[in-house]
Every structure is written in C-alpha cells, then in structure tokens.
Amino acid sequence: KRFIINKQNMNTAIQNRNESYINLRLSKRMAETYLVIEEFGPITPQQALKHFPDNRPINTVQSRFTDLHERGYIKMVMSWNNEKTGQPNTVYEVMNLREKMDYTIAAGQSWTDRIKELENDYRLPTLSEETREILKKEIKKYKSKLKNLINI
C-alpha cells in the first residue's frame, strides 16, 4: 500500500509544530526580558535596563539575555558602543520562527557531539581525578543546555 501525503495534513502538521514555538514557557523574569527585547529591539542589555519598572542590576539582565540566546529565543545582530563606557556591547533581537527552528537543530547537534567527545575523554584510563571532575562538570553543563534547548 502506498502512502500519499495530503497537502492539507502536511499544512496541519507544520501549523502544529509552529504552535509549539509560539506558546513558549519562560520564567517570569525571562519572559519580561523577552518582551522588552521583542518590543524595543534591537537592544543591548544596558539599554533594556530602563524598560524594567524595578532597579535590576545589569548582571541579572545580562544573564537573562544570555539564557534567551542559548535557548534560541534571541539572536546577536551587531555591536554598538556603550554610551557611558565607549566599550562595545552586543545588540540582540528576537528570532523569527524559522531562525528558532534552525538554531535548535544546529545547537542541539553541536552540543550532542560535544557531550559525546567529553564522554569519550572521560573514559580514558590515564586521566587524573581532577580532570575527571572537570569533564563531569562540562558534560553536565552541556546536558543542561541541551535540556533547556529541547524545552523550547
């Protein structure tokens, strides 16, 4: 029996897949940061500070930008010089759906490959206990990144 792909069913499948990206679940602070980037982007973490009603320290805003970037919600687009320091700051904007899916696939494959490399290194018989602990922490870090990426 031959399987025939119905174009309408294919469109439904694509729409269902896209819906999972639209209904994203983020922590409260991460969602607030995402909404600021979405509304005012492209934007740097330093520029985003003025859009929050509370007095958040820059390191908490910067860490949310980093998390959102690693999870595939936002992308780096350029560098601007900080108005106060003159130092370059990374500018971010929200990824579109296609970019999110492409990023998820590429990052997932890259991090899976890295985990395999680290696990192979961990099995080497000549490693010291200190080196094994470092490798164990790196493996845990990449597994956590992969888990967060998959939870998009």
mmCIF file of C-alpha atoms in Angstrom:
data_model
loop_
_atom_site.group_PDB
_atom_site.id
_atom_site.type_symbol
_atom_site.label_atom_id
_atom_site.label_comp_id
_atom_site.label_asym_id
_atom_site.label_seq_id
_atom_site.Cartn_x
_atom_site.Cartn_y
_atom_site.Cartn_z
ATOM 1 C CA LYS A 1 0.000 0.000 0.000
ATOM 2 C CA ARG A 2 1.346 3.392 -0.972
ATOM 3 C CA PHE A 3 1.285 6.290 1.495
ATOM 4 C CA ILE A 4 0.065 9.527 -0.044
ATOM 5 C CA ILE A 5 0.855 12.789 1.705
ATOM 6 C CA ASN A 6 -2.171 15.005 1.828
ATOM 7 C CA LYS A 7 -1.158 18.671 1.466
ATOM 8 C CA GLN A 8 -3.800 19.744 3.973
ATOM 9 C CA ASN A 9 -2.490 17.240 6.566
ATOM 10 C CA MET A 10 1.057 18.435 5.931
ATOM 11 C CA ASN A 11 -0.024 22.034 6.500
ATOM 12 C CA THR A 12 -1.738 20.982 9.736
ATOM 13 C CA ALA A 13 1.447 19.258 10.902
ATOM 14 C CA ILE A 14 3.505 22.349 10.131
ATOM 15 C CA GLN A 15 0.965 24.545 11.896
ATOM 16 C CA ASN A 16 1.025 22.274 14.979
ATOM 17 C CA ARG A 17 4.824 22.357 15.039
ATOM 18 C CA ASN A 18 4.796 26.140 14.764
ATOM 19 C CA GLU A 19 2.246 26.427 17.592
ATOM 20 C CA SER A 20 4.691 24.756 19.962
ATOM 21 C CA TYR A 21 7.143 27.585 19.296
ATOM 22 C CA ILE A 22 4.515 30.276 19.729
ATOM 23 C CA ASN A 23 3.381 29.034 23.171
ATOM 24 C CA LEU A 24 6.761 29.335 24.867
ATOM 25 C CA ARG A 25 7.121 28.814 28.602
ATOM 26 C CA LEU A 26 9.648 31.018 30.374
ATOM 27 C CA SER A 27 10.252 32.054 33.957
ATOM 28 C CA LYS A 28 8.680 35.387 34.925
ATOM 29 C CA ARG A 29 11.918 37.404 34.695
ATOM 30 C CA MET A 30 12.976 35.720 31.481
ATOM 31 C CA ALA A 31 9.558 36.379 29.932
ATOM 32 C CA GLU A 32 9.755 40.044 30.993
ATOM 33 C CA THR A 33 13.186 40.307 29.384
ATOM 34 C CA TYR A 34 11.955 38.611 26.207
ATOM 35 C CA LEU A 35 9.027 41.042 25.959
ATOM 36 C CA VAL A 36 11.363 44.050 26.349
ATOM 37 C CA ILE A 37 13.581 42.710 23.558
ATOM 38 C CA GLU A 38 10.547 41.993 21.391
ATOM 39 C CA GLU A 39 9.066 45.468 21.898
ATOM 40 C CA PHE A 40 12.193 47.650 21.879
ATOM 41 C CA GLY A 41 14.751 45.554 19.987
ATOM 42 C CA PRO A 42 17.262 45.535 18.564
ATOM 43 C CA ILE A 43 18.587 46.372 22.018
ATOM 44 C CA THR A 44 21.542 45.818 24.345
ATOM 45 C CA PRO A 45 21.128 44.566 27.919
ATOM 46 C CA GLN A 46 22.282 48.016 29.117
ATOM 47 C CA GLN A 47 19.587 49.737 27.077
ATOM 48 C CA ALA A 48 16.975 47.245 28.294
ATOM 49 C CA LEU A 49 17.552 48.260 31.925
ATOM 50 C CA LYS A 50 15.498 51.436 31.559
ATOM 51 C CA HIS A 51 12.438 49.448 30.407
ATOM 52 C CA PHE A 52 12.043 47.496 33.668
ATOM 53 C CA PRO A 53 9.999 49.089 36.473
ATOM 54 C CA ASP A 54 12.340 47.835 39.209
ATOM 55 C CA ASN A 55 16.034 48.625 39.689
ATOM 56 C CA ARG A 56 17.537 45.393 38.417
ATOM 57 C CA PRO A 57 21.283 45.008 38.452
ATOM 58 C CA ILE A 58 22.852 44.727 34.995
ATOM 59 C CA ASN A 59 24.214 41.243 35.730
ATOM 60 C CA THR A 60 20.672 39.845 36.165
ATOM 61 C CA VAL A 61 19.515 41.381 32.887
ATOM 62 C CA GLN A 62 22.671 40.267 31.059
ATOM 63 C CA SER A 63 22.245 36.701 32.320
ATOM 64 C CA ARG A 64 18.647 36.615 31.010
ATOM 65 C CA PHE A 65 19.891 37.772 27.597
ATOM 66 C CA THR A 66 22.497 35.000 27.651
ATOM 67 C CA ASP A 67 19.911 32.370 28.631
ATOM 68 C CA LEU A 68 17.462 33.539 25.969
ATOM 69 C CA HIS A 69 20.226 33.465 23.361
ATOM 70 C CA GLU A 70 21.407 29.968 24.319
ATOM 71 C CA ARG A 71 17.834 28.674 24.251
ATOM 72 C CA GLY A 72 17.243 30.072 20.770
ATOM 73 C CA TYR A 73 14.807 32.892 21.514
ATOM 74 C CA ILE A 74 17.004 35.847 20.564
ATOM 75 C CA LYS A 75 19.983 36.408 18.293
ATOM 76 C CA MET A 76 23.007 38.675 18.246
ATOM 77 C CA VAL A 77 22.786 41.175 15.409
ATOM 78 C CA MET A 78 25.676 43.623 15.872
ATOM 79 C CA SER A 79 27.767 45.573 18.359
ATOM 80 C CA TRP A 80 27.151 49.139 19.472
ATOM 81 C CA ASN A 81 29.385 51.217 21.677
ATOM 82 C CA ASN A 82 28.073 51.726 25.190
ATOM 83 C CA GLU A 83 27.061 55.373 25.659
ATOM 84 C CA LYS A 84 28.738 55.579 29.086
ATOM 85 C CA THR A 85 31.893 53.494 28.673
ATOM 86 C CA GLY A 86 32.521 53.578 24.938
ATOM 87 C CA GLN A 87 33.009 49.788 25.062
ATOM 88 C CA PRO A 88 31.268 47.570 22.502
ATOM 89 C CA ASN A 89 28.020 45.900 23.628
ATOM 90 C CA THR A 90 26.190 43.139 21.831
ATOM 91 C CA VAL A 91 22.827 44.053 20.334
ATOM 92 C CA TYR A 92 20.076 41.424 20.322
ATOM 93 C CA GLU A 93 16.701 40.957 18.672
ATOM 94 C CA VAL A 94 14.016 38.281 18.727
ATOM 95 C CA MET A 95 14.472 35.365 16.327
ATOM 96 C CA ASN A 96 11.720 34.594 13.869
ATOM 97 C CA LEU A 97 10.217 31.102 13.825
ATOM 98 C CA ARG A 98 12.447 29.787 11.032
ATOM 99 C CA GLU A 99 15.579 31.071 12.793
ATOM 100 C CA LYS A 100 14.459 29.454 16.072
ATOM 101 C CA MET A 101 13.984 26.082 14.417
ATOM 102 C CA ASP A 102 17.309 26.299 12.550
ATOM 103 C CA TYR A 103 19.121 27.312 15.736
ATOM 104 C CA THR A 104 17.518 24.496 17.730
ATOM 105 C CA ILE A 105 18.661 21.897 15.219
ATOM 106 C CA ALA A 106 22.207 23.259 14.857
ATOM 107 C CA ALA A 107 22.810 23.863 18.571
ATOM 108 C CA GLY A 108 21.283 20.537 19.542
ATOM 109 C CA GLN A 109 23.557 18.660 17.157
ATOM 110 C CA SER A 110 26.636 20.636 18.198
ATOM 111 C CA TRP A 111 26.024 20.122 21.926
ATOM 112 C CA THR A 112 25.228 16.421 21.452
ATOM 113 C CA ASP A 113 28.530 15.993 19.582
ATOM 114 C CA ARG A 114 30.378 17.846 22.353
ATOM 115 C CA ILE A 115 28.822 15.614 25.035
ATOM 116 C CA LYS A 116 29.971 12.513 23.124
ATOM 117 C CA GLU A 117 33.522 13.904 22.842
ATOM 118 C CA LEU A 118 33.663 14.695 26.557
ATOM 119 C CA GLU A 119 32.258 11.286 27.498
ATOM 120 C CA ASN A 120 34.892 9.588 25.328
ATOM 121 C CA ASP A 121 37.620 11.641 27.015
ATOM 122 C CA TYR A 122 36.179 10.772 30.436
ATOM 123 C CA ARG A 123 36.700 7.064 29.702
ATOM 124 C CA LEU A 124 40.436 7.441 29.101
ATOM 125 C CA PRO A 125 42.285 5.367 31.718
ATOM 126 C CA THR A 126 45.155 7.829 32.213
ATOM 127 C CA LEU A 127 43.087 10.778 33.492
ATOM 128 C CA SER A 128 43.580 12.186 36.961
ATOM 129 C CA GLU A 129 40.593 12.501 39.312
ATOM 130 C CA GLU A 130 40.766 16.301 38.977
ATOM 131 C CA THR A 131 40.487 16.059 35.201
ATOM 132 C CA ARG A 132 37.596 13.608 35.517
ATOM 133 C CA GLU A 133 35.746 16.090 37.754
ATOM 134 C CA ILE A 134 36.284 18.897 35.227
ATOM 135 C CA LEU A 135 34.992 16.678 32.423
ATOM 136 C CA LYS A 136 31.999 15.609 34.534
ATOM 137 C CA LYS A 137 31.074 19.279 35.115
ATOM 138 C CA GLU A 138 31.413 20.072 31.405
ATOM 139 C CA ILE A 139 29.226 17.114 30.470
ATOM 140 C CA LYS A 140 26.605 18.233 32.986
ATOM 141 C CA LYS A 141 26.725 21.804 31.608
ATOM 142 C CA TYR A 142 26.141 20.700 28.008
ATOM 143 C CA LYS A 143 23.387 18.263 29.017
ATOM 144 C CA SER A 144 21.649 21.105 30.842
ATOM 145 C CA LYS A 145 21.975 23.364 27.787
ATOM 146 C CA LEU A 146 20.548 20.612 25.610
ATOM 147 C CA LYS A 147 17.642 20.030 28.009
ATOM 148 C CA ASN A 148 16.793 23.751 28.041
ATOM 149 C CA LEU A 149 17.006 23.877 24.267
ATOM 150 C CA ILE A 150 14.672 20.926 23.895
ATOM 151 C CA ASN A 151 12.170 22.541 26.284
ATOM 152 C CA ILE A 152 11.541 25.401 23.864
#
